[in-house]
PDB file of C-alpha atoms in Angstrom:
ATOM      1  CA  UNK A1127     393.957 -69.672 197.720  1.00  0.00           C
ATOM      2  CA  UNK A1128     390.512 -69.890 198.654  1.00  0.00           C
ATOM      3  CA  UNK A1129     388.546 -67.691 200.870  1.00  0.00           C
ATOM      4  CA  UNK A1130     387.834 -68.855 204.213  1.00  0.00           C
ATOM      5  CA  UNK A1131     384.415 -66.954 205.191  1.00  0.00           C
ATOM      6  CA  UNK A1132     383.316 -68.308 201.796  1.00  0.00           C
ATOM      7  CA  UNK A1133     384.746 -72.233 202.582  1.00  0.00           C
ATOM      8  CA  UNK A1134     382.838 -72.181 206.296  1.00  0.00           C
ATOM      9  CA  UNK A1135     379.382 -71.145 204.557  1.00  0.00           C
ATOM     10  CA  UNK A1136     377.345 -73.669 204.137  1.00  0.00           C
ATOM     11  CA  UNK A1137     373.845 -72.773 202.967  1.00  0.00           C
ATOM     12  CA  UNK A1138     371.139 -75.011 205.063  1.00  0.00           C
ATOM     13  CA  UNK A1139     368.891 -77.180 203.679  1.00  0.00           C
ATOM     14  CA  UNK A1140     366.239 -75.466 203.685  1.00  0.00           C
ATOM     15  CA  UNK A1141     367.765 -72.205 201.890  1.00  0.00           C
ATOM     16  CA  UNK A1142     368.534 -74.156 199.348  1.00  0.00           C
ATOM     17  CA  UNK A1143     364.780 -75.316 199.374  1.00  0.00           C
ATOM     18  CA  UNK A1144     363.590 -71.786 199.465  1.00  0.00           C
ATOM     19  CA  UNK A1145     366.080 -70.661 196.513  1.00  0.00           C
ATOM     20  CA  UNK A1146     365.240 -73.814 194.343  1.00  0.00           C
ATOM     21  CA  UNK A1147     361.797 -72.950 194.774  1.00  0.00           C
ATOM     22  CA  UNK A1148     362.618 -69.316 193.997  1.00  0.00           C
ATOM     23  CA  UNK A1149     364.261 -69.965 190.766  1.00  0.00           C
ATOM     24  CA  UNK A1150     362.034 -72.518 189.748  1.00  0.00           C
ATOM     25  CA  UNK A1151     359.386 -70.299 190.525  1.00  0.00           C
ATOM     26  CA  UNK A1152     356.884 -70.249 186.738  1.00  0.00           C
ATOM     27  CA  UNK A1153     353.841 -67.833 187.910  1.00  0.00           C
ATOM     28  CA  UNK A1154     354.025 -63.752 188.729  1.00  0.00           C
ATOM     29  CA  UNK A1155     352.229 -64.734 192.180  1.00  0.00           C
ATOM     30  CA  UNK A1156     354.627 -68.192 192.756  1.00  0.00           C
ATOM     31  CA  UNK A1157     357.848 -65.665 192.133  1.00  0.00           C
ATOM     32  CA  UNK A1158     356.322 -63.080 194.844  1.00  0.00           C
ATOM     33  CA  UNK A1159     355.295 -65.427 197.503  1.00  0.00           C
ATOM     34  CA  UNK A1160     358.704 -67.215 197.178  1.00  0.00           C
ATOM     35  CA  UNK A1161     360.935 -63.607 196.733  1.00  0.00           C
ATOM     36  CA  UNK A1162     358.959 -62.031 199.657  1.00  0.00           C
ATOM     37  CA  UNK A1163     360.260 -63.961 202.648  1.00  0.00           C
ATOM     38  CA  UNK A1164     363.817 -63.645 200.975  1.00  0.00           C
ATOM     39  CA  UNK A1165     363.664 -60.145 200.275  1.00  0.00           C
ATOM     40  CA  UNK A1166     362.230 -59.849 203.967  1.00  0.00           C
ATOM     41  CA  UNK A1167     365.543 -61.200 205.218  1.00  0.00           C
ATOM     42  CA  UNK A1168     367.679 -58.636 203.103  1.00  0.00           C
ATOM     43  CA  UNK A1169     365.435 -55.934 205.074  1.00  0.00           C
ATOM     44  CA  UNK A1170     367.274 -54.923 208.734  1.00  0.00           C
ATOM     45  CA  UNK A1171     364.105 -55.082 211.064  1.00  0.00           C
ATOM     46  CA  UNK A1172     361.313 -56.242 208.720  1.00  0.00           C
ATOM     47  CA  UNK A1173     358.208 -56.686 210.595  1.00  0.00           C
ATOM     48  CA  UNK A1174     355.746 -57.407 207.692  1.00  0.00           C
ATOM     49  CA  UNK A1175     355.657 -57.488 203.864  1.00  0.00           C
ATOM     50  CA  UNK A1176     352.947 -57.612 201.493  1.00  0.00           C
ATOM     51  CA  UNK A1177     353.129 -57.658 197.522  1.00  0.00           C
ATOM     52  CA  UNK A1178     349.995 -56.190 195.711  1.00  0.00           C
ATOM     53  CA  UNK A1179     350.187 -57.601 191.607  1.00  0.00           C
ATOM     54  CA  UNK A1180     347.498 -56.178 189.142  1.00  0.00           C
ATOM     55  CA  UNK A1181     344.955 -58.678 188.491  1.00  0.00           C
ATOM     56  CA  UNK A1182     344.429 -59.371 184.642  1.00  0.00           C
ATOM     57  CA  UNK A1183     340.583 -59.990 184.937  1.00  0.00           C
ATOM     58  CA  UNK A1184     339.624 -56.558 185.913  1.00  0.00           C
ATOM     59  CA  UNK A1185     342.585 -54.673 186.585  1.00  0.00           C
ATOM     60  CA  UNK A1186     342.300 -54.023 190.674  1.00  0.00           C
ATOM     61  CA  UNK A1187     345.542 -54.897 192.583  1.00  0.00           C
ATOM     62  CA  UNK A1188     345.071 -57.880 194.574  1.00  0.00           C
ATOM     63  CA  UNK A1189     347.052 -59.422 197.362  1.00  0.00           C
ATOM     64  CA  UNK A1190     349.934 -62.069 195.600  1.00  0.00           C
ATOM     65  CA  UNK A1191     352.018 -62.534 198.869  1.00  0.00           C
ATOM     66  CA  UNK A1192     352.232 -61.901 202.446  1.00  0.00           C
ATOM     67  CA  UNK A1193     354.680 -62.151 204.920  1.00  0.00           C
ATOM     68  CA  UNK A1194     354.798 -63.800 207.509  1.00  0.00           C
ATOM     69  CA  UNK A1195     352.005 -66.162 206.018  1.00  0.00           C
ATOM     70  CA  UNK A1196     349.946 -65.857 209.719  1.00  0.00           C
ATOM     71  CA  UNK A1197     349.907 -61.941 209.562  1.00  0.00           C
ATOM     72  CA  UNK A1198     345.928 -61.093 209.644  1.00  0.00           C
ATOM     73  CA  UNK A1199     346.178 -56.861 209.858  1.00  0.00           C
ATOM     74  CA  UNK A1200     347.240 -55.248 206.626  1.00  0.00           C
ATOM     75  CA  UNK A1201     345.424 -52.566 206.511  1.00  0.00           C
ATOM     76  CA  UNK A1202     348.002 -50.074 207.037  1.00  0.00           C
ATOM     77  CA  UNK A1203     350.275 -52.185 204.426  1.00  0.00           C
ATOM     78  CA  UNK A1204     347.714 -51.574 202.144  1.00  0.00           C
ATOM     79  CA  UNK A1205     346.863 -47.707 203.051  1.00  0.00           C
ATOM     80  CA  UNK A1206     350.672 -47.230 202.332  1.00  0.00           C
ATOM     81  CA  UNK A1207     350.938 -49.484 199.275  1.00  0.00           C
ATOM     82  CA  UNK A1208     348.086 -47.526 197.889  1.00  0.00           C
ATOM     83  CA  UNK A1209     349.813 -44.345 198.342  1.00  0.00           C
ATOM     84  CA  UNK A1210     352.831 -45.624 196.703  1.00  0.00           C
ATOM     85  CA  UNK A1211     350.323 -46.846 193.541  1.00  0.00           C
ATOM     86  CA  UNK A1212     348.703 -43.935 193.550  1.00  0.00           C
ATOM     87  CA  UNK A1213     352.009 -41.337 193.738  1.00  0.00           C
ATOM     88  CA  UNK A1214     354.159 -43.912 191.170  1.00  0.00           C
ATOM     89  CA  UNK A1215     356.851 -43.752 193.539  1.00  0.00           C
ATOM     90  CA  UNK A1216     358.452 -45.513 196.149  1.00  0.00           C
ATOM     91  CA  UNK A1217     356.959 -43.995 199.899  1.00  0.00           C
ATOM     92  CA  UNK A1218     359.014 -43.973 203.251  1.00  0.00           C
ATOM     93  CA  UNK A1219     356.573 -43.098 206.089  1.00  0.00           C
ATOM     94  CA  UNK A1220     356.085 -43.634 209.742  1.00  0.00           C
ATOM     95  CA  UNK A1221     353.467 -45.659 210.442  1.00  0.00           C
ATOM     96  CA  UNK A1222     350.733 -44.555 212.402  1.00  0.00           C
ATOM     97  CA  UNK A1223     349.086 -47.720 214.052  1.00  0.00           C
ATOM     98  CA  UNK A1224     351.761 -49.879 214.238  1.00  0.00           C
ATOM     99  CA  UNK A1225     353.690 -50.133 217.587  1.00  0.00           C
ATOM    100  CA  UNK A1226     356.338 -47.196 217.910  1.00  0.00           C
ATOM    101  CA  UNK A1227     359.185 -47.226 215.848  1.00  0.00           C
ATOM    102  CA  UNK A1228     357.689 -48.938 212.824  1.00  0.00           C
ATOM    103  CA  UNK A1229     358.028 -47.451 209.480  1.00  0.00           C
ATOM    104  CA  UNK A1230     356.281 -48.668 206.298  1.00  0.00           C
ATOM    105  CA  UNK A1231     358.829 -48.436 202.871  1.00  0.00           C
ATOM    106  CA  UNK A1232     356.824 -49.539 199.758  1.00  0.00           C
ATOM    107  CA  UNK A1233     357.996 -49.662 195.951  1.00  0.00           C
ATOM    108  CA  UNK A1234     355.857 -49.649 193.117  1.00  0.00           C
ATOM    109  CA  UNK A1235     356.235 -52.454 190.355  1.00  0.00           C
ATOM    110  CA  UNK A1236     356.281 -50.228 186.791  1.00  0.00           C
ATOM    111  CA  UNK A1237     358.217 -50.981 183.652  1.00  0.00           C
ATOM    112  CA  UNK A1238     358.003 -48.763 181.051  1.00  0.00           C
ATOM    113  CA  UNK A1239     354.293 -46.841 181.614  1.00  0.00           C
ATOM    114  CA  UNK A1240     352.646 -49.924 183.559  1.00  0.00           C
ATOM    115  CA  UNK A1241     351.899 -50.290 186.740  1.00  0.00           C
ATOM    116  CA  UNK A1242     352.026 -54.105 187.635  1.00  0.00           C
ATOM    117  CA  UNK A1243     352.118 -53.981 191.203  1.00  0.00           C
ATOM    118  CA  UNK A1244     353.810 -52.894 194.735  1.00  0.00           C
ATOM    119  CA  UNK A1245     355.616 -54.299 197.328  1.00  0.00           C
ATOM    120  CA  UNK A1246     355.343 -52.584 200.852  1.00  0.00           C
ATOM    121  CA  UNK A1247     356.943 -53.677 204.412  1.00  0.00           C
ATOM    122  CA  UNK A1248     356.684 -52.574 207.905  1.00  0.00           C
ATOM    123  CA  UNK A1249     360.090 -52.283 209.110  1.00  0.00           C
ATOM    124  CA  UNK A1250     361.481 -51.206 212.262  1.00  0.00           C
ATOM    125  CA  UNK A1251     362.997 -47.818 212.361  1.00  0.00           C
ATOM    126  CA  UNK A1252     366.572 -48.715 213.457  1.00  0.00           C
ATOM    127  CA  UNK A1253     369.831 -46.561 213.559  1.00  0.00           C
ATOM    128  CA  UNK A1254     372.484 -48.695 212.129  1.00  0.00           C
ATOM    129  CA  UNK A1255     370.248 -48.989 208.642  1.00  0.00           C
ATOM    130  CA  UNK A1256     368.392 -45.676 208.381  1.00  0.00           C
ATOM    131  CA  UNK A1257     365.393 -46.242 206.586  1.00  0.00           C
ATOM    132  CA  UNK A1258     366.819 -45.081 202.951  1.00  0.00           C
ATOM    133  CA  UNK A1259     369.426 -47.674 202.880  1.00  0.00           C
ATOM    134  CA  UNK A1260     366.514 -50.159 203.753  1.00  0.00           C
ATOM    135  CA  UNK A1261     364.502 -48.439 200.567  1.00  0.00           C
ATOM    136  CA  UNK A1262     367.589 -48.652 198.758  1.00  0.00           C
ATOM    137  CA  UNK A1263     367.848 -52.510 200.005  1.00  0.00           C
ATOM    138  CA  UNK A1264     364.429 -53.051 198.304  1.00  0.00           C
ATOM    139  CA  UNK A1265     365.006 -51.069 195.058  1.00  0.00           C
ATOM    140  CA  UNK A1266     367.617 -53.985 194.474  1.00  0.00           C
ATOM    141  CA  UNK A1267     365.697 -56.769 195.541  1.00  0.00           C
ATOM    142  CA  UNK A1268     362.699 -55.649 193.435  1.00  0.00           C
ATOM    143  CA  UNK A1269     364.603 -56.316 190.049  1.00  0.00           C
ATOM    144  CA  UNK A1270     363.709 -60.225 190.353  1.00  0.00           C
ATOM    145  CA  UNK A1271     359.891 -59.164 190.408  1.00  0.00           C
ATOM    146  CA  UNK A1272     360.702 -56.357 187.473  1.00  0.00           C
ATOM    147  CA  UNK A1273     362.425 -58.833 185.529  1.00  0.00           C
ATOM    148  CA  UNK A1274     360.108 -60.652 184.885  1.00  0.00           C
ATOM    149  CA  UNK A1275     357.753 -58.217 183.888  1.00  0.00           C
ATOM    150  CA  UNK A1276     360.237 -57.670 181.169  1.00  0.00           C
ATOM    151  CA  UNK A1277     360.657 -60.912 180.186  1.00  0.00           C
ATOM    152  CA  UNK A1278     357.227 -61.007 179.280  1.00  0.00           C
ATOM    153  CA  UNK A1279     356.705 -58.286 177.957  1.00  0.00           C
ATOM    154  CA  UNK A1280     359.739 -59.290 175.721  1.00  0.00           C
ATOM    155  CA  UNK A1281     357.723 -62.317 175.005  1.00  0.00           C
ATOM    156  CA  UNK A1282     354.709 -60.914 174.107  1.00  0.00           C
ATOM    157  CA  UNK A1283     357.091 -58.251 171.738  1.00  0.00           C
ATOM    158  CA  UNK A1284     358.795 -61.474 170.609  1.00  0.00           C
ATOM    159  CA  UNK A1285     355.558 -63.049 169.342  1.00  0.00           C
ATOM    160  CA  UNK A1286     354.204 -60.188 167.404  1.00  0.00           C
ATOM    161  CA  UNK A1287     356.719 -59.900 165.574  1.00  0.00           C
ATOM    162  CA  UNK A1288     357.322 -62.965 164.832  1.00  0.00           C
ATOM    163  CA  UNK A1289     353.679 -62.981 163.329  1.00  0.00           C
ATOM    164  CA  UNK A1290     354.323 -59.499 161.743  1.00  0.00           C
ATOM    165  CA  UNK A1291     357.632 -61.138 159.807  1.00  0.00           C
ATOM    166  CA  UNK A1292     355.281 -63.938 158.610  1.00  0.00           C
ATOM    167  CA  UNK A1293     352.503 -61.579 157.211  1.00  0.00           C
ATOM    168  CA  UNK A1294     355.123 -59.481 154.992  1.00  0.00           C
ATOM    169  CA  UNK A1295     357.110 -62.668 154.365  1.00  0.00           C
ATOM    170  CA  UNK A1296     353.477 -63.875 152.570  1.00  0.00           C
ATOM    171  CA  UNK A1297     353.219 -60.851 150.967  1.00  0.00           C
ATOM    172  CA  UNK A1298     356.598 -60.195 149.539  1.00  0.00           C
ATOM    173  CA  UNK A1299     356.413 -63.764 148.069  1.00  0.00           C
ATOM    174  CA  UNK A1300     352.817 -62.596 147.134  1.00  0.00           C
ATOM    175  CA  UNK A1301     354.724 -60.138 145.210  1.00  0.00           C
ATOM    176  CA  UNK A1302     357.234 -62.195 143.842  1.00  0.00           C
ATOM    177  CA  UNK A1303     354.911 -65.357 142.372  1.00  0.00           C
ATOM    178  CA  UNK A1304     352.335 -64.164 138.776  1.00  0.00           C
ATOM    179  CA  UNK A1305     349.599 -65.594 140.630  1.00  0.00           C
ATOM    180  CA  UNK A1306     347.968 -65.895 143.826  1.00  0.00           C
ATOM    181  CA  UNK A1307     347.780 -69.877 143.138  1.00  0.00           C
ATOM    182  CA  UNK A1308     351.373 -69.778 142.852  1.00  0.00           C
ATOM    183  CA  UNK A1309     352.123 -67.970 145.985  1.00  0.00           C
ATOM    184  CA  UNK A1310     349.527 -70.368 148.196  1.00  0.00           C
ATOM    185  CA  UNK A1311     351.712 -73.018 146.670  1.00  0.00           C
ATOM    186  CA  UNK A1312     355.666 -71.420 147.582  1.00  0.00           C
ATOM    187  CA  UNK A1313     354.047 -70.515 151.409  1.00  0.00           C
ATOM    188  CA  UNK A1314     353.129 -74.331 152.254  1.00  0.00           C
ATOM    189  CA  UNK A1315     356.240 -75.417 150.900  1.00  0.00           C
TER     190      UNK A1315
END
């Protein structure tokens, strides 16, 4: 027998539009700008989010999303996200501008020894979610964005060695044919 909270859910059209984007999502800064607004949903009380990704022209983290799109302060998002870049860790902190009762939470992106990014949100400090569930919250949403750090990474792993098999595959049959003519020959065919 089927479930009943699961037969009256019906998913709107336009989560389905945000989650078809989301998947379809091909880009580091596409993925973050669709995740953030869904992440921000998983978050009791999020006020504001911003995502920080490492820029590969000259290294400085630059903003990839923000959340909601109209927010014009982030300073103190980006004092906090700093700190969490800075410290390699995630960062639960009161925030000190913000009106009372806001706390910042921010995560940094790292797989293996690099640092590709953070995320950071101003969340309101509420009793039912205590602020570590909420950084818990966010250490599970931030697998999507870690993920596919790995994937490329995997890629890029993928690629070399595909290019390292080819080089000793020359040079074994190098080995193999009497002369180099001979081996030219065996690799085009």
């Amino acid at each position: 027998m089927a479930n009943p909270g699961l037969q009256s859910y019906a998913a709107t059209d336009t989560d389905k539009a945000r989650w078809d984007r989301f998947i379809a999502a091909s880009t580091p800064e596409t993925l973050c700008r669709e995740w953030l607004p869904l992440q921000a949903e998983q978050l009791s009380g999020a006020r504001s989010g911003l995502i920080l990704l490492r820029s590969p022209r000259d290294g400085a983290f630059v903003p990839a999303a923000l959340w909601p799109e109209n927010t014009r302060d982030i300073r103190e998002l980006a004092v906090t996200a700093e700190r969490a870049l800075l410290e390699r860790r995630g960062i639960v902190q009161n925030s000190s501008e913000q009106p009372p009762g806001t706390a910042h939470i921010a995560l940094p992106l790292e797989v293996g020894t690099t640092l590709h990014g953070v995320i950071v949100f101003a969340v309101a400090e509420t009793r039912p979610l205590p602020l570590q569930m909420l950084m818990r919250q966010l250490y599970w949403g931030s697998v999507w964005l870690i993920l596919m750090y790995v994937r490329q990474t995997e890629s890029r792993s993928e690629s070399r060695l595909g290019r390292a098999t080819l080089a000793l595959d020359t040079a074994l049959l190098r080995l193999e044919k009497p002369s180099f003519q001979e081996a030219l020959m065996a690799v085009t065919h």
